[in-house]
């Protein structure tokens, strides 16, 4: 009985140290270094204040003027407020996890150019891990090297150049659809309305499906629908109390069902490719699976590759890499294209400059038989400057969530202690 009481006392003391004393001690350590931040709340960290600021920042806010690019107060009001209150670099808490947020360009440069591996990509709430998969953008160390070695050949210069024909074909089909829609609207004496978000999501899904997975748009669309549903759930869960991330709540059970369906769909795409290439699992056929992303993943997954040794991937790792590419390679590209179209719409003078450059460098652009290749695209300097650089600079302001990991490091003279 005494032993049980002692064990219970020790467990209580450990919980108090972990949940109360340790976060406050770490916060004081950063304050001594000039790094402040929103106060730690028991178990929830900074999330209750973040949720309050998010709701307050979006309540009754008038629509943003088309000529205004200051979207941070609307998009991320909590971080906008914390930067104003605590400076460019501050400490905040994701539950029990301490994190450094910074818009200091020099600090960001130090973290992004560091090659020591001290800055780990080692935290993401469970629902986001289910969405993005534990692919190459989230793993670290030897696993990252192994995955990168498998995936990288799918994105070399020659492979990207070979995507030009597919991209041009799918884009031409989209523009033809726009033309038909506009013509129909003119016939009905109505203004044509084109949903750019839907159009570019559809465009990037078709391109990714063909150049990365060698499959039909319908297969890719089913995967994307499941991932979009998971994204909605993840967005709603991000500001929940951390303990809810791990409990069998209705939301988490829904995520599990979606994730199961997603894995099943990706597996069917994998099996269809293996069947088409005559390399079904267990046959020992050494035929190649193709040089696109899915083919390279399957080459590292199939049994004959594992027998020969080298860089191999498990079934879960192949599925995670597919999920990572779907999540990071499809919607981000579509969003960038939408922003670029928005900028061209509000700056018509740039439309004229870009159109003039395209017609000058690609005089055969109006012919259906002529496809712009990578060499032509490289000459379109204004297109790249405006549509890519300006979109990023205006809308995707650089910020870093440096999750404090189990290393003793110094970030621009900020000492981060082992936890």
Tab-separated table of C-alpha atoms in Angstrom:
chain	number	residue	atom	x	y	z
A	1	UNK	CA	0.000	0.000	0.000
A	2	UNK	CA	2.808	2.348	0.899
A	3	UNK	CA	4.520	1.547	-2.397
A	4	UNK	CA	1.370	2.451	-4.316
A	5	UNK	CA	1.042	5.723	-2.446
A	6	UNK	CA	4.690	6.531	-3.150
A	7	UNK	CA	4.225	5.718	-6.838
A	8	UNK	CA	1.122	7.917	-6.975
A	9	UNK	CA	2.980	10.773	-5.286
A	10	UNK	CA	5.881	10.482	-7.707
A	11	UNK	CA	3.484	10.417	-10.660
A	12	UNK	CA	1.759	13.558	-9.332
A	13	UNK	CA	5.085	15.351	-8.858
A	14	UNK	CA	6.190	14.340	-12.351
A	15	UNK	CA	2.927	15.615	-13.828
A	16	UNK	CA	3.258	18.934	-11.961
A	17	UNK	CA	6.835	19.294	-13.189
A	18	UNK	CA	5.883	18.479	-16.755
A	19	UNK	CA	2.641	20.473	-16.926
A	20	UNK	CA	3.336	23.473	-14.650
A	21	UNK	CA	6.921	24.056	-13.526
A	22	UNK	CA	8.804	23.150	-16.710
A	23	UNK	CA	6.837	25.423	-19.123
A	24	UNK	CA	7.111	28.372	-16.752
A	25	UNK	CA	10.823	27.773	-16.166
A	26	UNK	CA	11.434	27.605	-19.915
A	27	UNK	CA	9.430	30.801	-20.473
A	28	UNK	CA	11.527	32.600	-17.826
A	29	UNK	CA	14.686	31.357	-19.516
A	30	UNK	CA	13.618	32.938	-22.787
A	31	UNK	CA	12.524	36.166	-21.091
A	32	UNK	CA	16.072	36.527	-19.730
A	33	UNK	CA	17.248	36.372	-23.355
A	34	UNK	CA	14.753	39.020	-24.433
A	35	UNK	CA	12.275	36.563	-25.982
A	36	UNK	CA	8.757	37.036	-24.624
A	37	UNK	CA	5.408	35.762	-25.821
A	38	UNK	CA	1.788	34.994	-24.915
A	39	UNK	CA	1.488	33.359	-21.495
A	40	UNK	CA	1.327	29.605	-21.055
A	41	UNK	CA	-2.094	28.213	-20.116
A	42	UNK	CA	-2.295	24.901	-18.269
A	43	UNK	CA	-2.417	22.039	-20.817
A	44	UNK	CA	-3.628	24.301	-23.653
A	45	UNK	CA	-0.575	26.558	-24.004
A	46	UNK	CA	-1.257	29.635	-26.172
A	47	UNK	CA	-4.137	28.079	-28.106
A	48	UNK	CA	-7.030	29.649	-26.111
A	49	UNK	CA	-5.671	33.152	-26.711
A	50	UNK	CA	-4.972	32.316	-30.358
A	51	UNK	CA	-8.567	31.152	-30.799
A	52	UNK	CA	-9.913	34.292	-29.111
A	53	UNK	CA	-7.803	36.587	-31.310
A	54	UNK	CA	-8.745	34.628	-34.433
A	55	UNK	CA	-12.467	34.962	-33.748
A	56	UNK	CA	-12.179	38.633	-32.770
A	57	UNK	CA	-10.010	39.419	-35.783
A	58	UNK	CA	-12.564	38.056	-38.253
A	59	UNK	CA	-15.750	39.294	-36.625
A	60	UNK	CA	-17.259	42.326	-38.335
A	61	UNK	CA	-14.196	42.920	-40.505
A	62	UNK	CA	-15.063	44.716	-43.760
A	63	UNK	CA	-13.964	43.102	-47.036
A	64	UNK	CA	-10.351	43.815	-47.927
A	65	UNK	CA	-9.916	46.401	-50.642
A	66	UNK	CA	-8.601	44.864	-53.875
A	67	UNK	CA	-5.672	47.301	-53.885
A	68	UNK	CA	-4.612	46.423	-50.331
A	69	UNK	CA	-2.119	43.612	-49.750
A	70	UNK	CA	-2.157	43.686	-45.942
A	71	UNK	CA	-3.864	40.322	-45.456
A	72	UNK	CA	-2.094	39.221	-42.270
A	73	UNK	CA	-4.544	40.906	-39.826
A	74	UNK	CA	-7.362	38.921	-41.489
A	75	UNK	CA	-5.563	35.701	-42.364
A	76	UNK	CA	-3.546	35.236	-39.136
A	77	UNK	CA	-4.767	37.872	-36.651
A	78	UNK	CA	-3.273	36.048	-33.665
A	79	UNK	CA	0.277	36.152	-35.027
A	80	UNK	CA	-0.191	39.692	-36.312
A	81	UNK	CA	-1.152	40.769	-32.787
A	82	UNK	CA	1.664	38.817	-31.117
A	83	UNK	CA	4.291	40.328	-33.431
A	84	UNK	CA	3.020	43.786	-32.476
A	85	UNK	CA	3.053	42.926	-28.752
A	86	UNK	CA	6.230	40.834	-28.451
A	87	UNK	CA	8.427	41.710	-31.430
A	88	UNK	CA	9.664	39.904	-34.541
A	89	UNK	CA	10.684	36.790	-32.587
A	90	UNK	CA	8.602	35.388	-29.756
A	91	UNK	CA	7.804	32.182	-27.888
A	92	UNK	CA	4.359	30.615	-27.989
A	93	UNK	CA	2.950	27.249	-26.908
A	94	UNK	CA	1.171	24.538	-28.896
A	95	UNK	CA	-0.204	22.775	-25.863
A	96	UNK	CA	2.914	21.607	-24.020
A	97	UNK	CA	5.135	22.123	-27.055
A	98	UNK	CA	7.200	25.347	-26.989
A	99	UNK	CA	7.705	26.976	-30.396
A	100	UNK	CA	9.559	30.011	-31.676
A	101	UNK	CA	7.804	32.189	-34.247
A	102	UNK	CA	9.904	34.693	-36.161
A	103	UNK	CA	9.730	37.115	-39.061
A	104	UNK	CA	13.379	38.110	-38.548
A	105	UNK	CA	14.888	37.510	-41.999
A	106	UNK	CA	18.390	36.863	-40.689
A	107	UNK	CA	17.172	34.267	-38.220
A	108	UNK	CA	15.058	32.637	-40.912
A	109	UNK	CA	18.055	32.528	-43.241
A	110	UNK	CA	20.145	30.856	-40.545
A	111	UNK	CA	17.546	28.144	-39.966
A	112	UNK	CA	16.808	27.466	-43.641
A	113	UNK	CA	20.467	27.304	-44.687
A	114	UNK	CA	21.596	25.172	-41.749
A	115	UNK	CA	22.994	21.798	-42.805
A	116	UNK	CA	23.616	20.302	-39.351
A	117	UNK	CA	20.160	18.768	-38.970
A	118	UNK	CA	19.585	20.478	-35.611
A	119	UNK	CA	16.346	22.121	-36.706
A	120	UNK	CA	14.014	19.164	-36.842
A	121	UNK	CA	10.656	18.948	-38.632
A	122	UNK	CA	9.317	16.876	-35.805
A	123	UNK	CA	5.944	18.225	-34.733
A	124	UNK	CA	2.535	18.204	-36.373
A	125	UNK	CA	-0.858	17.573	-34.865
A	126	UNK	CA	-2.162	14.043	-35.623
A	127	UNK	CA	-4.878	15.096	-38.062
A	128	UNK	CA	-2.340	17.029	-40.151
A	129	UNK	CA	-0.002	14.035	-40.173
A	130	UNK	CA	-2.859	11.966	-41.546
A	131	UNK	CA	-3.418	14.611	-44.210
A	132	UNK	CA	0.146	15.312	-45.340
A	133	UNK	CA	1.659	11.908	-44.677
A	134	UNK	CA	5.095	11.351	-43.179
A	135	UNK	CA	6.797	12.133	-46.474
A	136	UNK	CA	10.034	13.780	-47.479
A	137	UNK	CA	8.991	17.281	-46.364
A	138	UNK	CA	8.368	16.144	-42.773
A	139	UNK	CA	10.953	13.453	-41.978
A	140	UNK	CA	14.533	13.967	-40.827
A	141	UNK	CA	17.985	12.426	-40.770
A	142	UNK	CA	18.723	9.144	-42.519
A	143	UNK	CA	15.056	8.591	-43.372
A	144	UNK	CA	14.980	11.951	-45.160
A	145	UNK	CA	18.119	11.050	-47.144
A	146	UNK	CA	16.646	7.697	-48.122
A	147	UNK	CA	13.317	9.162	-49.240
A	148	UNK	CA	14.969	12.074	-51.020
A	149	UNK	CA	17.225	9.731	-53.002
A	150	UNK	CA	14.155	7.859	-54.249
A	151	UNK	CA	11.973	10.892	-54.995
A	152	UNK	CA	14.492	13.417	-56.356
A	153	UNK	CA	14.928	11.921	-59.879
A	154	UNK	CA	11.231	12.601	-60.561
A	155	UNK	CA	11.965	16.342	-60.359
A	156	UNK	CA	15.188	16.709	-62.319
A	157	UNK	CA	15.378	19.225	-65.162
A	158	UNK	CA	14.750	16.746	-67.962
A	159	UNK	CA	11.685	15.344	-66.229
A	160	UNK	CA	10.270	18.811	-65.677
A	161	UNK	CA	10.900	19.683	-69.332
A	162	UNK	CA	8.977	16.587	-70.384
A	163	UNK	CA	5.930	17.876	-68.494
A	164	UNK	CA	5.558	20.813	-70.895
A	165	UNK	CA	3.488	18.943	-73.477
A	166	UNK	CA	1.037	17.566	-70.921
A	167	UNK	CA	0.757	20.934	-69.172
A	168	UNK	CA	0.139	22.732	-72.462
A	169	UNK	CA	-2.479	20.201	-73.575
A	170	UNK	CA	-4.456	20.328	-70.325
A	171	UNK	CA	-4.190	24.125	-70.132
A	172	UNK	CA	-5.420	24.476	-73.714
A	173	UNK	CA	-8.441	22.332	-72.862
A	174	UNK	CA	-9.197	24.585	-69.885
A	175	UNK	CA	-8.943	27.733	-72.001
A	176	UNK	CA	-11.240	26.207	-74.624
A	177	UNK	CA	-13.790	25.514	-71.905
A	178	UNK	CA	-13.499	29.133	-70.755
A	179	UNK	CA	-14.032	30.306	-74.346
A	180	UNK	CA	-17.144	28.164	-74.726
A	181	UNK	CA	-18.491	29.426	-71.408
A	182	UNK	CA	-17.867	33.051	-72.399
A	183	UNK	CA	-19.450	32.488	-75.832
A	184	UNK	CA	-22.515	30.918	-74.223
A	185	UNK	CA	-22.809	33.814	-71.780
A	186	UNK	CA	-22.579	36.339	-74.618
A	187	UNK	CA	-25.342	34.476	-76.446
A	188	UNK	CA	-27.509	34.698	-73.317
A	189	UNK	CA	-26.497	38.361	-72.820
A	190	UNK	CA	-25.051	37.563	-69.411
A	191	UNK	CA	-21.636	38.097	-67.884
A	192	UNK	CA	-19.471	34.985	-67.724
A	193	UNK	CA	-18.339	33.958	-64.263
A	194	UNK	CA	-15.435	31.538	-63.949
A	195	UNK	CA	-14.513	30.118	-60.552
A	196	UNK	CA	-10.719	30.371	-60.681
A	197	UNK	CA	-10.170	28.277	-57.568
A	198	UNK	CA	-12.184	25.385	-58.981
A	199	UNK	CA	-10.637	25.795	-62.440
A	200	UNK	CA	-7.029	25.766	-61.272
A	201	UNK	CA	-7.598	22.973	-58.763
A	202	UNK	CA	-9.003	20.933	-61.633
A	203	UNK	CA	-6.067	21.935	-63.868
A	204	UNK	CA	-3.327	21.005	-61.393
A	205	UNK	CA	-5.104	17.760	-60.499
A	206	UNK	CA	-5.177	16.693	-64.145
A	207	UNK	CA	-1.522	17.609	-64.695
A	208	UNK	CA	-0.302	15.930	-61.506
A	209	UNK	CA	-2.348	12.844	-62.235
A	210	UNK	CA	-0.730	12.388	-65.629
A	211	UNK	CA	2.868	13.492	-65.054
A	212	UNK	CA	3.390	12.214	-61.512
A	213	UNK	CA	1.048	9.239	-61.252
A	214	UNK	CA	0.304	8.266	-64.835
A	215	UNK	CA	-3.340	7.785	-63.988
A	216	UNK	CA	-6.711	9.228	-64.939
A	217	UNK	CA	-8.136	12.454	-63.641
A	218	UNK	CA	-11.022	10.548	-62.030
A	219	UNK	CA	-8.636	8.562	-59.792
A	220	UNK	CA	-6.774	11.698	-58.762
A	221	UNK	CA	-10.010	13.610	-58.215
A	222	UNK	CA	-11.251	10.981	-55.766
A	223	UNK	CA	-8.030	11.282	-53.768
A	224	UNK	CA	-8.233	15.078	-53.761
A	225	UNK	CA	-11.870	15.071	-52.600
A	226	UNK	CA	-10.898	12.919	-49.611
A	227	UNK	CA	-7.915	15.131	-48.814
A	228	UNK	CA	-9.995	18.304	-49.050
A	229	UNK	CA	-12.456	16.836	-46.571
A	230	UNK	CA	-9.567	15.984	-44.242
A	231	UNK	CA	-8.213	19.512	-44.648
A	232	UNK	CA	-11.513	20.999	-43.475
A	233	UNK	CA	-11.419	18.780	-40.407
A	234	UNK	CA	-7.768	19.653	-39.739
A	235	UNK	CA	-8.476	23.377	-39.951
A	236	UNK	CA	-11.246	23.034	-37.368
A	237	UNK	CA	-9.039	20.919	-35.070
A	238	UNK	CA	-5.925	23.102	-35.010
A	239	UNK	CA	-7.136	25.344	-32.191
A	240	UNK	CA	-8.754	22.586	-30.131
A	241	UNK	CA	-7.409	21.723	-26.703
A	242	UNK	CA	-4.412	19.431	-27.403
A	243	UNK	CA	-5.854	16.582	-25.349
A	244	UNK	CA	-8.713	16.348	-27.893
A	245	UNK	CA	-6.217	15.567	-30.679
A	246	UNK	CA	-5.614	12.124	-29.192
A	247	UNK	CA	-9.066	11.128	-27.916
A	248	UNK	CA	-11.609	9.086	-29.924
A	249	UNK	CA	-13.832	12.109	-30.557
A	250	UNK	CA	-16.367	12.181	-33.384
A	251	UNK	CA	-13.991	14.358	-35.405
A	252	UNK	CA	-11.023	12.041	-34.904
A	253	UNK	CA	-13.071	8.975	-35.793
A	254	UNK	CA	-14.176	10.775	-38.960
A	255	UNK	CA	-10.515	11.461	-39.798
A	256	UNK	CA	-9.691	7.784	-39.328
A	257	UNK	CA	-12.448	6.784	-41.731
A	258	UNK	CA	-11.297	9.329	-44.294
A	259	UNK	CA	-7.678	8.230	-43.900
A	260	UNK	CA	-8.677	4.585	-44.384
A	261	UNK	CA	-10.528	5.469	-47.599
A	262	UNK	CA	-7.586	7.575	-48.764
A	263	UNK	CA	-5.080	4.780	-48.178
A	264	UNK	CA	-7.348	2.345	-49.996
A	265	UNK	CA	-7.631	4.647	-53.025
A	266	UNK	CA	-3.874	5.259	-53.214
A	267	UNK	CA	-3.249	1.520	-52.902
A	268	UNK	CA	-5.616	0.874	-55.806
A	269	UNK	CA	-3.677	3.411	-57.919
A	270	UNK	CA	-0.420	1.658	-56.976
A	271	UNK	CA	-1.791	-1.787	-57.778
A	272	UNK	CA	-3.204	-0.575	-61.089
A	273	UNK	CA	0.225	0.713	-62.097
A	274	UNK	CA	1.891	-2.557	-61.095
A	275	UNK	CA	-0.684	-4.528	-63.032
A	276	UNK	CA	-0.225	-2.355	-66.101
A	277	UNK	CA	3.562	-2.747	-65.966
A	278	UNK	CA	3.448	-6.496	-65.345
A	279	UNK	CA	5.138	-6.057	-61.973
A	280	UNK	CA	2.503	-7.153	-59.480
A	281	UNK	CA	3.589	-7.665	-55.905
A	282	UNK	CA	5.048	-11.132	-55.362
A	283	UNK	CA	5.839	-12.029	-58.979
A	284	UNK	CA	9.507	-11.117	-58.818
A	285	UNK	CA	9.317	-9.435	-62.206
A	286	UNK	CA	12.242	-7.017	-62.551
A	287	UNK	CA	10.566	-4.856	-65.174
A	288	UNK	CA	10.603	-1.128	-64.539
A	289	UNK	CA	7.632	0.769	-63.169
A	290	UNK	CA	8.287	4.038	-65.006
A	291	UNK	CA	10.324	7.171	-64.347
A	292	UNK	CA	7.557	9.366	-62.965
A	293	UNK	CA	7.039	9.873	-59.230
A	294	UNK	CA	4.792	6.854	-58.711
A	295	UNK	CA	7.054	4.649	-60.807
A	296	UNK	CA	10.127	5.580	-58.762
A	297	UNK	CA	8.254	4.975	-55.509
A	298	UNK	CA	7.104	1.565	-56.712
A	299	UNK	CA	10.619	0.680	-57.867
A	300	UNK	CA	11.765	1.232	-54.275
A	301	UNK	CA	8.760	-0.689	-52.915
A	302	UNK	CA	8.590	-3.814	-55.076
A	303	UNK	CA	10.078	-7.047	-53.626
A	304	UNK	CA	12.822	-7.485	-56.224
A	305	UNK	CA	14.311	-4.136	-55.226
A	306	UNK	CA	14.291	-5.098	-51.566
A	307	UNK	CA	16.005	-8.391	-52.393
A	308	UNK	CA	18.758	-6.557	-54.258
A	309	UNK	CA	19.175	-4.134	-51.410
A	310	UNK	CA	19.583	-0.377	-51.708
A	311	UNK	CA	17.053	2.303	-50.922
A	312	UNK	CA	13.680	0.720	-50.189
A	313	UNK	CA	10.362	2.043	-48.968
A	314	UNK	CA	7.670	0.308	-46.967
A	315	UNK	CA	4.041	0.320	-48.061
A	316	UNK	CA	3.200	3.035	-45.530
A	317	UNK	CA	6.138	5.148	-46.737
A	318	UNK	CA	5.028	4.939	-50.382
A	319	UNK	CA	1.476	5.924	-49.422
A	320	UNK	CA	2.786	8.789	-47.283
A	321	UNK	CA	4.909	10.116	-50.151
A	322	UNK	CA	1.871	10.036	-52.444
A	323	UNK	CA	-0.177	11.917	-49.852
A	324	UNK	CA	2.619	14.455	-49.381
A	325	UNK	CA	2.777	15.161	-53.098
A	326	UNK	CA	-1.000	15.442	-53.433
A	327	UNK	CA	-1.166	17.824	-50.457
A	328	UNK	CA	1.922	19.922	-51.186
A	329	UNK	CA	2.107	19.769	-54.974
A	330	UNK	CA	-1.460	20.249	-56.097
A	331	UNK	CA	-3.296	22.818	-54.003
A	332	UNK	CA	-0.264	25.060	-53.400
A	333	UNK	CA	0.295	25.366	-57.160
A	334	UNK	CA	-3.397	26.056	-57.767
A	335	UNK	CA	-3.424	28.723	-55.043
A	336	UNK	CA	-0.368	30.434	-56.526
A	337	UNK	CA	-2.025	30.537	-59.960
A	338	UNK	CA	-5.206	32.018	-58.469
A	339	UNK	CA	-3.222	34.768	-56.723
A	340	UNK	CA	-1.319	35.493	-59.926
A	341	UNK	CA	-4.604	35.865	-61.833
A	342	UNK	CA	-5.925	38.146	-59.101
A	343	UNK	CA	-2.844	40.362	-59.325
A	344	UNK	CA	-3.124	40.576	-63.105
A	345	UNK	CA	-6.793	41.500	-62.717
A	346	UNK	CA	-6.090	44.414	-60.356
A	347	UNK	CA	-3.015	45.549	-62.315
A	348	UNK	CA	-4.154	45.616	-65.976
A	349	UNK	CA	-1.005	47.474	-67.029
A	350	UNK	CA	0.943	44.320	-66.158
A	351	UNK	CA	-1.440	42.285	-68.288
A	352	UNK	CA	-0.331	44.319	-71.296
A	353	UNK	CA	3.363	43.890	-70.470
A	354	UNK	CA	3.068	40.136	-69.902
A	355	UNK	CA	0.975	39.649	-73.065
A	356	UNK	CA	3.498	41.614	-75.102
A	357	UNK	CA	6.369	39.451	-73.802
A	358	UNK	CA	4.520	36.189	-74.491
A	359	UNK	CA	3.697	37.187	-78.072
A	360	UNK	CA	7.261	38.380	-78.634
A	361	UNK	CA	9.024	35.273	-77.293
A	362	UNK	CA	6.393	32.789	-78.474
A	363	UNK	CA	4.931	34.065	-81.755
A	364	UNK	CA	3.295	30.721	-82.519
A	365	UNK	CA	1.272	30.770	-79.334
A	366	UNK	CA	-2.090	31.080	-81.066
A	367	UNK	CA	-1.581	27.904	-83.089
A	368	UNK	CA	-2.953	24.679	-81.629
A	369	UNK	CA	-0.066	22.737	-83.152
A	370	UNK	CA	2.663	24.669	-81.342
A	371	UNK	CA	3.464	23.786	-77.730
A	372	UNK	CA	5.618	26.075	-75.564
A	373	UNK	CA	8.576	24.124	-74.239
A	374	UNK	CA	10.810	24.724	-71.231
A	375	UNK	CA	13.295	26.760	-73.300
A	376	UNK	CA	10.572	29.207	-74.346
A	377	UNK	CA	9.219	29.464	-70.798
A	378	UNK	CA	12.716	30.292	-69.524
A	379	UNK	CA	12.687	33.419	-71.699
A	380	UNK	CA	9.481	34.766	-70.156
A	381	UNK	CA	11.184	36.831	-67.481
A	382	UNK	CA	8.254	39.133	-66.766
A	383	UNK	CA	5.897	36.182	-66.372
A	384	UNK	CA	8.175	34.569	-63.814
A	385	UNK	CA	8.896	37.855	-62.037
A	386	UNK	CA	5.287	38.946	-61.752
A	387	UNK	CA	3.346	35.730	-61.404
A	388	UNK	CA	5.774	33.909	-59.109
A	389	UNK	CA	7.935	36.426	-57.276
A	390	UNK	CA	5.280	39.103	-56.748
A	391	UNK	CA	2.696	36.544	-55.638
A	392	UNK	CA	5.062	35.131	-53.039
A	393	UNK	CA	6.334	38.482	-51.788
A	394	UNK	CA	2.909	40.054	-51.449
A	395	UNK	CA	0.944	37.177	-50.034
A	396	UNK	CA	3.172	34.504	-48.595
A	397	UNK	CA	5.196	36.469	-46.064
A	398	UNK	CA	8.059	34.461	-44.692
A	399	UNK	CA	7.647	33.180	-41.157
A	400	UNK	CA	9.211	30.294	-39.317
A	401	UNK	CA	7.816	27.993	-36.692
A	402	UNK	CA	11.046	26.740	-35.105
A	403	UNK	CA	9.879	23.882	-32.913
A	404	UNK	CA	12.248	23.481	-30.006
A	405	UNK	CA	13.665	19.987	-30.155
A	406	UNK	CA	15.898	17.782	-28.053
A	407	UNK	CA	19.132	19.579	-28.949
A	408	UNK	CA	21.083	22.405	-27.336
A	409	UNK	CA	21.467	24.930	-30.125
A	410	UNK	CA	21.887	28.660	-30.580
A	411	UNK	CA	19.604	30.504	-32.986
A	412	UNK	CA	21.040	33.978	-33.581
A	413	UNK	CA	22.329	34.127	-29.995
A	414	UNK	CA	19.074	32.669	-28.613
A	415	UNK	CA	19.985	29.652	-26.474
A	416	UNK	CA	17.521	26.774	-26.874
A	417	UNK	CA	17.873	24.179	-24.127
A	418	UNK	CA	17.268	20.464	-24.266
A	419	UNK	CA	13.765	19.449	-23.219
